PDB file of C-alpha atoms and ligand atoms in Angstrom:
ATOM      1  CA  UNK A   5       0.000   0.000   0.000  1.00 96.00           C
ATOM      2  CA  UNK A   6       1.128   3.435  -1.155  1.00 98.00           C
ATOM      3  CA  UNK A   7       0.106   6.396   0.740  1.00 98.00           C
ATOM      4  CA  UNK A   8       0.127   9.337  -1.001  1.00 98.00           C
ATOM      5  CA  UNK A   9      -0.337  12.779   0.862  1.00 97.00           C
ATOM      6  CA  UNK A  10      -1.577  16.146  -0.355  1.00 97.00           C
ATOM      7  CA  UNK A  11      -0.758  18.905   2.207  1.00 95.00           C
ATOM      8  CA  UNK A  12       0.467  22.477   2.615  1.00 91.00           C
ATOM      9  CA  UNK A  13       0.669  25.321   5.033  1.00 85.00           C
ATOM     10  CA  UNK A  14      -1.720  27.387   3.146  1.00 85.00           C
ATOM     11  CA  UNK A  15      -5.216  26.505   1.840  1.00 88.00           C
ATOM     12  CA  UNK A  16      -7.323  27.465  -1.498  1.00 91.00           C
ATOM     13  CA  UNK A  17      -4.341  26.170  -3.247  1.00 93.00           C
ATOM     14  CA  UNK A  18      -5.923  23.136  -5.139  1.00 96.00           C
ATOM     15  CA  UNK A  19      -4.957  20.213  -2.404  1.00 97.00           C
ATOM     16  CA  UNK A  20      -8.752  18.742  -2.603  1.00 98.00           C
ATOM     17  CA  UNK A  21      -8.585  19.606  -6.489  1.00 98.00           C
ATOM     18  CA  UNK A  22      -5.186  17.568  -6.585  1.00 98.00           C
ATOM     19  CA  UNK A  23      -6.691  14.622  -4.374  1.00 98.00           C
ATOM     20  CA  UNK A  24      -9.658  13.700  -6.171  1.00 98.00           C
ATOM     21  CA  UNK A  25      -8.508  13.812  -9.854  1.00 98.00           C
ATOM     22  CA  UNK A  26      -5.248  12.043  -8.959  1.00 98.00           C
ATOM     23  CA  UNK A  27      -7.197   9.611  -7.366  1.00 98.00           C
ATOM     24  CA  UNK A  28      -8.659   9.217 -10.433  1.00 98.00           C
ATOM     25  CA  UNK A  29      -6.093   8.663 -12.210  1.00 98.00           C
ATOM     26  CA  UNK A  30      -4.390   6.238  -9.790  1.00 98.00           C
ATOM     27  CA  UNK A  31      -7.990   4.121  -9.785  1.00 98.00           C
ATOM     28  CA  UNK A  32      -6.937   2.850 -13.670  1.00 97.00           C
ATOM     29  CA  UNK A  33      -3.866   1.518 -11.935  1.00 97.00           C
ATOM     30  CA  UNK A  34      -4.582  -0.558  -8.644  1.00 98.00           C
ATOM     31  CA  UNK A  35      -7.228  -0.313  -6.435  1.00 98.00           C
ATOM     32  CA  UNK A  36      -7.435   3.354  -4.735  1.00 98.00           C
ATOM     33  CA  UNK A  37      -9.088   4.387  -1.865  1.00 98.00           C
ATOM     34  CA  UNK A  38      -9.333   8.408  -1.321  1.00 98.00           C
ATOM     35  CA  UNK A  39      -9.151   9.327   2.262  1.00 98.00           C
ATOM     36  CA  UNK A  40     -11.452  13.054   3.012  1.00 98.00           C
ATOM     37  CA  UNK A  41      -9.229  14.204   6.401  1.00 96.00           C
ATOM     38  CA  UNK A  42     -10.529  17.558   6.287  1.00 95.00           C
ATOM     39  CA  UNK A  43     -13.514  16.739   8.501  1.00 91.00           C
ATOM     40  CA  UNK A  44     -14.981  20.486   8.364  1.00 93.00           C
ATOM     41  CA  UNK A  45     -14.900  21.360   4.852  1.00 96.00           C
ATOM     42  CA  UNK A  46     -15.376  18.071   3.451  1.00 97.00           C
ATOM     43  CA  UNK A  47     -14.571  18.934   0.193  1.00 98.00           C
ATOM     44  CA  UNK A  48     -13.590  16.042  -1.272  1.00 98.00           C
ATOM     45  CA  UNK A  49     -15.952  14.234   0.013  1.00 98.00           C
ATOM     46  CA  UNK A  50     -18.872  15.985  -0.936  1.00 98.00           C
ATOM     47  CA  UNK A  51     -17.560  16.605  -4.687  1.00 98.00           C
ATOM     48  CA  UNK A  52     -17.249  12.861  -5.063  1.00 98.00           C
ATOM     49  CA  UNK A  53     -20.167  11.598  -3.088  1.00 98.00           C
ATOM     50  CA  UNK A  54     -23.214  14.438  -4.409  1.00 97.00           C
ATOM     51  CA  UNK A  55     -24.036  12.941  -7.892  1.00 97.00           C
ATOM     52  CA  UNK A  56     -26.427   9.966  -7.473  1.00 96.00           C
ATOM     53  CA  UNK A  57     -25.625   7.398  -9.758  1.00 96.00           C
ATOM     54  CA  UNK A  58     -22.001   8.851 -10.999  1.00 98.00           C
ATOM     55  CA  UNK A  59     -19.933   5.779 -11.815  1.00 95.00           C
ATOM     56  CA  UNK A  60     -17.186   8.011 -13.383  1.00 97.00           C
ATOM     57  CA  UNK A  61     -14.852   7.589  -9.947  1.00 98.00           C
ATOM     58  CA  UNK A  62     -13.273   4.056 -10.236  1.00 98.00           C
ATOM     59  CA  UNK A  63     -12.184   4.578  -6.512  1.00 98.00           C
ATOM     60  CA  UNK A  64     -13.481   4.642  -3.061  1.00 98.00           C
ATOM     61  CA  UNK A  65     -13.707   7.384  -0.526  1.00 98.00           C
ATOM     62  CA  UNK A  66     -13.759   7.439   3.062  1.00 98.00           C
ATOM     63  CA  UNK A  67     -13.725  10.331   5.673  1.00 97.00           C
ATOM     64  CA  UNK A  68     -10.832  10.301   8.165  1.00 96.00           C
ATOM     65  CA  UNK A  69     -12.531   9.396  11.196  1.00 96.00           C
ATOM     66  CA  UNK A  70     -13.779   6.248   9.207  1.00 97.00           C
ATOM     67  CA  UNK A  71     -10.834   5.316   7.982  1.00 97.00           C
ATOM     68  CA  UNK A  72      -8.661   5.568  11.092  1.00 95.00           C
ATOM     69  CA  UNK A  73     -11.181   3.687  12.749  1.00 96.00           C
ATOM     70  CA  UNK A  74     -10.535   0.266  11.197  1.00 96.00           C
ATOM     71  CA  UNK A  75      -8.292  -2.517  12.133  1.00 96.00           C
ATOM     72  CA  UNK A  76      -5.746  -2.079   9.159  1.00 96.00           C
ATOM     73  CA  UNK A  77      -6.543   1.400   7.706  1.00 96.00           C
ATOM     74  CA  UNK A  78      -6.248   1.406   3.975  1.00 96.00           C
ATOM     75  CA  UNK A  79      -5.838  -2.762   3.941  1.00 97.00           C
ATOM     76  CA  UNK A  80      -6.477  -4.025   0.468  1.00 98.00           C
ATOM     77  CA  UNK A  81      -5.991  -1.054  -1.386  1.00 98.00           C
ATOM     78  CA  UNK A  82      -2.824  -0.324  -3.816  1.00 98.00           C
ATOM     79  CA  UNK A  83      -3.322   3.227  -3.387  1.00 98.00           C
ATOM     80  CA  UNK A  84      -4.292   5.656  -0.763  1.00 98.00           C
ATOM     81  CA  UNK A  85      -4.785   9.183  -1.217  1.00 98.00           C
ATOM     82  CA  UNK A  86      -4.937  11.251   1.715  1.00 98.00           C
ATOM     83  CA  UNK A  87      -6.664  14.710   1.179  1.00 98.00           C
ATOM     84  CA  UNK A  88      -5.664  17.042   4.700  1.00 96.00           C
ATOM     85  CA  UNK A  89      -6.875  20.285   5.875  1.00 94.00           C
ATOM     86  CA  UNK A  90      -4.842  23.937   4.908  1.00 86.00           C
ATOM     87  CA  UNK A  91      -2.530  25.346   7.839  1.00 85.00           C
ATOM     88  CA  UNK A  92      -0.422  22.144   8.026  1.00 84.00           C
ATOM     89  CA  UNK A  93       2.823  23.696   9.735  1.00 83.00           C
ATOM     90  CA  UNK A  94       6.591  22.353   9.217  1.00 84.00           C
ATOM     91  CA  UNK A  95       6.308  19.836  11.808  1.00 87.00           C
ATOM     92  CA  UNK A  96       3.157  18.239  10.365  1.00 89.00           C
ATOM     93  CA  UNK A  97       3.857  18.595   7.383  1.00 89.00           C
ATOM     94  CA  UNK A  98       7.137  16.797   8.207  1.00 90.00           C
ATOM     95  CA  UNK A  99       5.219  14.274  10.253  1.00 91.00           C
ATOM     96  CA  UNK A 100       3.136  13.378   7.046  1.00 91.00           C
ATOM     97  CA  UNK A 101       5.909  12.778   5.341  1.00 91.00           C
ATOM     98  CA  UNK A 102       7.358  10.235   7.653  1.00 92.00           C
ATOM     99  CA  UNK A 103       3.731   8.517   7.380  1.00 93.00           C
ATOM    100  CA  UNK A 104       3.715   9.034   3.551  1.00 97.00           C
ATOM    101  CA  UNK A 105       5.467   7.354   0.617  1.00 97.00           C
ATOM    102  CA  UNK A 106       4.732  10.616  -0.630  1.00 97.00           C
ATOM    103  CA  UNK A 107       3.638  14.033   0.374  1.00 96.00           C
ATOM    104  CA  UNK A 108       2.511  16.556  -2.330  1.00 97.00           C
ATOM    105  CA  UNK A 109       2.435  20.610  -1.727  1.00 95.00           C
ATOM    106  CA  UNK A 110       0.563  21.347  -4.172  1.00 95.00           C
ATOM    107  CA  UNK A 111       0.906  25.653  -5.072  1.00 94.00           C
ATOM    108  CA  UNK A 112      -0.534  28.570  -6.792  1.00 93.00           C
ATOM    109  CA  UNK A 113       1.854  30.960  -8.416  1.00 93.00           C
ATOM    110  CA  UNK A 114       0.340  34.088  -7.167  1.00 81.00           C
ATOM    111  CA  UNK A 115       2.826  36.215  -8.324  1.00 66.00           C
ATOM    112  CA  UNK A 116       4.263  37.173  -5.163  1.00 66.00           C
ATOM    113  CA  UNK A 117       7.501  35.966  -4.038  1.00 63.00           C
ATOM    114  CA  UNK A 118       7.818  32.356  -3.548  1.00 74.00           C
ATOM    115  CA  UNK A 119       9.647  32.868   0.394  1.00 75.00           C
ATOM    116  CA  UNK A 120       7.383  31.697   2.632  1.00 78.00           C
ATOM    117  CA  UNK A 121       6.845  28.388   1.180  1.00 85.00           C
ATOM    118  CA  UNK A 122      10.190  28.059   0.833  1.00 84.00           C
ATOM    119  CA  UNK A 123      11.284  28.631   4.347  1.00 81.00           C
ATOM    120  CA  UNK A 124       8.047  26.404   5.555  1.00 81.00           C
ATOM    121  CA  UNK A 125       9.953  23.415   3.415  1.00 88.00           C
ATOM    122  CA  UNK A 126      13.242  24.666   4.203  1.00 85.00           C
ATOM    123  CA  UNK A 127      13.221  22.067   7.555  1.00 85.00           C
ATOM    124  CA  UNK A 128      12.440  18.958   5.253  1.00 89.00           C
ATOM    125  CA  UNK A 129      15.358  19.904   3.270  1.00 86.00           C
ATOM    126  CA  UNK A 130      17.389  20.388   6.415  1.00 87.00           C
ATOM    127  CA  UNK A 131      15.979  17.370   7.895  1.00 88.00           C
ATOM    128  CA  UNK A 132      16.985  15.587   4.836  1.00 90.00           C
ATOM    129  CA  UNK A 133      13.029  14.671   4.394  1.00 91.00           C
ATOM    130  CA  UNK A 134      13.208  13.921   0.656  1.00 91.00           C
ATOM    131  CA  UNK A 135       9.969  12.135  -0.177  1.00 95.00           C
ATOM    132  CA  UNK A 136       8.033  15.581  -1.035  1.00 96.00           C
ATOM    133  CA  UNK A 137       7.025  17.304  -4.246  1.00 96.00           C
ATOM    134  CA  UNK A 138       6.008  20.753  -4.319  1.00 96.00           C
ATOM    135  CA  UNK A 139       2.968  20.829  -7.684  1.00 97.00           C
ATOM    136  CA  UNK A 140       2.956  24.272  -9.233  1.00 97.00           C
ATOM    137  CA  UNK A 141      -1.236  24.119  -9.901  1.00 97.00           C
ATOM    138  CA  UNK A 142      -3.753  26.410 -11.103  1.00 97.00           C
ATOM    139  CA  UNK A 143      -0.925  27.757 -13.492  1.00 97.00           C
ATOM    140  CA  UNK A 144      -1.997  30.772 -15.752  1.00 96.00           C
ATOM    141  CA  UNK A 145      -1.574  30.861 -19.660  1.00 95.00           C
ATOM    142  CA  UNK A 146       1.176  32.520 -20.911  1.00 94.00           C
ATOM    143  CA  UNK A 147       2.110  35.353 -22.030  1.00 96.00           C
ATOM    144  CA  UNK A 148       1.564  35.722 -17.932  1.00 94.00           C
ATOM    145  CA  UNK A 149       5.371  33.935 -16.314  1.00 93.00           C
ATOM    146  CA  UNK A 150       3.792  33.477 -12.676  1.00 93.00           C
ATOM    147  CA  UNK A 151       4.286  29.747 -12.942  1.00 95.00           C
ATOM    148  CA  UNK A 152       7.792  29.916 -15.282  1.00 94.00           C
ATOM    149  CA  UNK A 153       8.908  32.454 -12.200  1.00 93.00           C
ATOM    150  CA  UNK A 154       7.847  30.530  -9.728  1.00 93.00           C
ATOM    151  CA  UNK A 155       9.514  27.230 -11.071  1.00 95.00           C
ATOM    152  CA  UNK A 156      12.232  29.391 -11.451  1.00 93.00           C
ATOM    153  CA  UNK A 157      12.596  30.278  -7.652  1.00 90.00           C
ATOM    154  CA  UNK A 158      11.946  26.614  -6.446  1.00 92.00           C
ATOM    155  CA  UNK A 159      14.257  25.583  -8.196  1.00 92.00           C
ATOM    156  CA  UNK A 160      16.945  28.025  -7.142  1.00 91.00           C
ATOM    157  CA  UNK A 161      16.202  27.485  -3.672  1.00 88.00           C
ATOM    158  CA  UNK A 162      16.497  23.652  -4.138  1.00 90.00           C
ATOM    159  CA  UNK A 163      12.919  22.690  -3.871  1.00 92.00           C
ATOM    160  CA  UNK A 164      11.714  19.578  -5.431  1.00 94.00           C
ATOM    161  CA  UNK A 165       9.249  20.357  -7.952  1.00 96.00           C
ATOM    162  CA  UNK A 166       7.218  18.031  -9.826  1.00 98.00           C
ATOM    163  CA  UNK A 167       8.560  18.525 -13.572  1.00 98.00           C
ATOM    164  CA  UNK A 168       4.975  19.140 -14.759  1.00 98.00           C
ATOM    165  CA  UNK A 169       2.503  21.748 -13.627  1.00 98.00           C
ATOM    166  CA  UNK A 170      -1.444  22.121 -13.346  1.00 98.00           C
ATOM    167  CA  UNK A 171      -2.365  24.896 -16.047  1.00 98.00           C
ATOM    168  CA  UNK A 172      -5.557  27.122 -15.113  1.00 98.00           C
ATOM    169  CA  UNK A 173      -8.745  25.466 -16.093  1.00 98.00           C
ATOM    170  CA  UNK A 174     -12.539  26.853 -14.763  1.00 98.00           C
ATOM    171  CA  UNK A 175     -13.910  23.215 -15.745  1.00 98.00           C
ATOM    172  CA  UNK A 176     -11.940  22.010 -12.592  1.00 98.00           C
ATOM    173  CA  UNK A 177     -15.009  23.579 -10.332  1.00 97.00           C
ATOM    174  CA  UNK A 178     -17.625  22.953 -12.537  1.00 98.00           C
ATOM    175  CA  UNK A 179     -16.568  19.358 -12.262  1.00 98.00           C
ATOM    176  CA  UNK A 180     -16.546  20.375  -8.265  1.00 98.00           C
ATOM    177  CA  UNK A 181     -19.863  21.845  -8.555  1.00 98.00           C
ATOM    178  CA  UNK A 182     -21.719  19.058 -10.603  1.00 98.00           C
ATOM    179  CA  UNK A 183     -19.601  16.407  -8.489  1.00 98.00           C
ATOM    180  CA  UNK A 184     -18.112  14.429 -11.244  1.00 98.00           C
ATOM    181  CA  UNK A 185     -14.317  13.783 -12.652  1.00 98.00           C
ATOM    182  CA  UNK A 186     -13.140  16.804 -14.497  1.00 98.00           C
ATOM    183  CA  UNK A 187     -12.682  14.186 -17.263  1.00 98.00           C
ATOM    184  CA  UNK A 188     -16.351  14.409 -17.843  1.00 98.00           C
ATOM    185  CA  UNK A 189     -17.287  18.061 -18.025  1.00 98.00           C
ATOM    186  CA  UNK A 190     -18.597  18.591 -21.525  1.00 97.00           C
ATOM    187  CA  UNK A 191     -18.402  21.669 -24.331  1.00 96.00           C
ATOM    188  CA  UNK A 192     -14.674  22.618 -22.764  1.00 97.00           C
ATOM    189  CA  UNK A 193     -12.107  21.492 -24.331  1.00 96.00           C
ATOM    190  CA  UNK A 194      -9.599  22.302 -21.141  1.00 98.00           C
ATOM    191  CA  UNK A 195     -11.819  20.013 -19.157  1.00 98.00           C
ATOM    192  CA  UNK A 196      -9.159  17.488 -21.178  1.00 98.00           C
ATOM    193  CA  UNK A 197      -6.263  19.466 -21.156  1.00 98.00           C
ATOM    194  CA  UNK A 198      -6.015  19.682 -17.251  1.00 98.00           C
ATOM    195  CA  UNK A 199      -7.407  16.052 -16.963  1.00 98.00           C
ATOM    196  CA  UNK A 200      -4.265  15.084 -19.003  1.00 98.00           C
ATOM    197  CA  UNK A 201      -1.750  17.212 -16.746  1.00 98.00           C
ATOM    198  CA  UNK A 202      -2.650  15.275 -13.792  1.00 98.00           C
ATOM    199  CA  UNK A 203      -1.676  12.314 -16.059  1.00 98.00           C
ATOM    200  CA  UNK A 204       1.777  13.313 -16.317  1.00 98.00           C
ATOM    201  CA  UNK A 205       1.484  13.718 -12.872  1.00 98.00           C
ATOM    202  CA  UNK A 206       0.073  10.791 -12.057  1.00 98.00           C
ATOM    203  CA  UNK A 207       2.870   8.728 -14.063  1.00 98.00           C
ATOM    204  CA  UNK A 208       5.242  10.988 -11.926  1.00 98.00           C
ATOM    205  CA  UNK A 209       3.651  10.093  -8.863  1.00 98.00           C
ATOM    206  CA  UNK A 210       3.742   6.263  -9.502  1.00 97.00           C
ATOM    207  CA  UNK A 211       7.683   6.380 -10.594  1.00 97.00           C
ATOM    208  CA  UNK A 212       8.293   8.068  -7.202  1.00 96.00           C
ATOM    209  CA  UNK A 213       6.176   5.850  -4.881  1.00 96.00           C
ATOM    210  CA  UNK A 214       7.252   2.461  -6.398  1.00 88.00           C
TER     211      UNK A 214
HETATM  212  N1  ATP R   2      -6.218  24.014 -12.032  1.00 93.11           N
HETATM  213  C1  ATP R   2      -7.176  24.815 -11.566  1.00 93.11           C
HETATM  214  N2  ATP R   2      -7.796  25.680 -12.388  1.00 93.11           N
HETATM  215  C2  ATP R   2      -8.757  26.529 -11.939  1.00 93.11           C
HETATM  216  N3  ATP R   2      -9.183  26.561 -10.665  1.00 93.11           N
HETATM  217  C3  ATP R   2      -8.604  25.710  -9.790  1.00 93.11           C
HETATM  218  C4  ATP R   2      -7.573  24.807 -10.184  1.00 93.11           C
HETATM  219  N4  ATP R   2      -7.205  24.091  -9.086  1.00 93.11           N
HETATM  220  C5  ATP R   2      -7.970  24.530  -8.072  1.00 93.11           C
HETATM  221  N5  ATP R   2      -8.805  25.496  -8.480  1.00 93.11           N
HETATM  222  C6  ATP R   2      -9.810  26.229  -7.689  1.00 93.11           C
HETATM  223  O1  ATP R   2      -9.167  26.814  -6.569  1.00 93.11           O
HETATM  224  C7  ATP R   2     -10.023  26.729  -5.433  1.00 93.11           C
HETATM  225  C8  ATP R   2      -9.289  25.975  -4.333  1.00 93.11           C
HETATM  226  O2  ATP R   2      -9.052  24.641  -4.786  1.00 93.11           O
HETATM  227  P1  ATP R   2      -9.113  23.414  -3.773  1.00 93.11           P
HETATM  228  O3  ATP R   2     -10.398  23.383  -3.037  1.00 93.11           O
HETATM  229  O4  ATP R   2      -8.702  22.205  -4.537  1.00 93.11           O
HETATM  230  O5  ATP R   2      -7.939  23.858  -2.782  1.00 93.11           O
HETATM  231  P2  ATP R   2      -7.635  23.348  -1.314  1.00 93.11           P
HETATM  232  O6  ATP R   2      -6.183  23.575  -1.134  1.00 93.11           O
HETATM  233  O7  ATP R   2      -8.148  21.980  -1.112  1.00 93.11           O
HETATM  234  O8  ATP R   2      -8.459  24.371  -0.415  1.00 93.11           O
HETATM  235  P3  ATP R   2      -8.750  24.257   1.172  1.00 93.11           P
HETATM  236  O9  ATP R   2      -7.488  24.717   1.837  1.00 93.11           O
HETATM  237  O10 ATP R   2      -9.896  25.180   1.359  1.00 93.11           O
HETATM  238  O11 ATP R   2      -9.057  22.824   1.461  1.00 93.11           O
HETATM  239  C9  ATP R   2     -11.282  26.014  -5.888  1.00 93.11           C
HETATM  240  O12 ATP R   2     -12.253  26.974  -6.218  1.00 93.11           O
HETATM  241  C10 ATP R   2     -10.848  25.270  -7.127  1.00 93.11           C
HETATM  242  O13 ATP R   2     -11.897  25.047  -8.049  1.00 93.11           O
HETATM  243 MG1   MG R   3      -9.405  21.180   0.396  1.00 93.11          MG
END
């Protein structure tokens, strides 16, 4: 069993997004179970749980509480995908890690500098933690550089960064909205586009946790 995380220190940056439509992905590849531990938002939950009849998932999905409540959490699955709450601080995030075959940060390039998430991951570097990605997501199209910059900055700072990003697509919440796989949102053609990024990063994801 493969746990893979999704965290970071500051939320609205596309961890739930990130959760769900990798899970997705990993479902075509061994049996995935998708794990909702933000009990108070839910988010995750809800978007893959609110469409009667949806069969579009290929995975399963339990809240935290549920899941940490069994015997032998996660038993029987290849793949677990563990969707967390925003605010996740340097120790918890590095705790995750420990827990994790893989913890992913996912990130919006807002433009503004990229120091404070480097000094929040600046203690798993120190700590020699190594088993983190940081996933540039939510990426606008060029001309605008925000996510070349950003990349950019990571990099220089000696961040690992997954080599592929999440471009901007609105068909991400409308598949939120109408509670199905962004694979299946019709009459927009990035609906595929951003479906197929979280491919590549799928494929990374599998290459790192095997
Ligand atoms: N690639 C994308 N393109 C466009 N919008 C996106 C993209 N990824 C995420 N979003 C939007 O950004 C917002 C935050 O995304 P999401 O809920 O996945 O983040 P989160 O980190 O889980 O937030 P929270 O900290 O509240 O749990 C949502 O409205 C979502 O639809
Ligand atoms: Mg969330």
């Amino acid at each position: 069993m493969k746990v893979i995380s999704v965290a970071s220190k500051k939320g609205g940056v596309g961890k739930s997004t990130t959760a769900v439509t990798l899970s997705a992905h990993l479902a075509g590849r061994g049996k995935t179970l998708l794990v909702d531990a933000d009990e108070e938002l839910r988010s995750a939950w809800h978007w893959t749980t609110k469409k009667a009849g949806y069969d579009g998932w290929g995975f399963d999905v339990q809240l935290y509480s549920a899941f940490i409540d069994q015997d032998n959490p996660g038993e029987g699955y290849d793949y677990v995908v563990l969707d967390t709450k925003g605010g996740e601080g340097r120790d918890e995030l590095a705790a995750l890690s420990r827990n994790s075959s893989l913890l992913i940060i996912p990130t919006k390039p807002d433009g503004v500098s990229s120091d404070g998430l480097v000094a929040t991951l600046e203690p798993l570097l120190e700590k020699g933690i190594a088993n983190y990605r940081v996933l540039l997501a939510d990426v606008p199209p060029a001309p605008n550089s925000d996510g070349m910059d950003m990349r950019m900055e990571l990099d220089n700072a000696g961040i690992p960064l997954f080599h592929h990003s999440i471009r901007h697509a609105v068909a991400v919440s409308k598949a939120a909205r109408e509670g199905i796989c962004v694979r299946d949102v019709k009459g927009d053609r990035y609906a595929k586009l951003v479906w197929m990024d979280y491919e590549l990063i799928s494929r990374e994801v599998i290459s790192h946790v095997k």
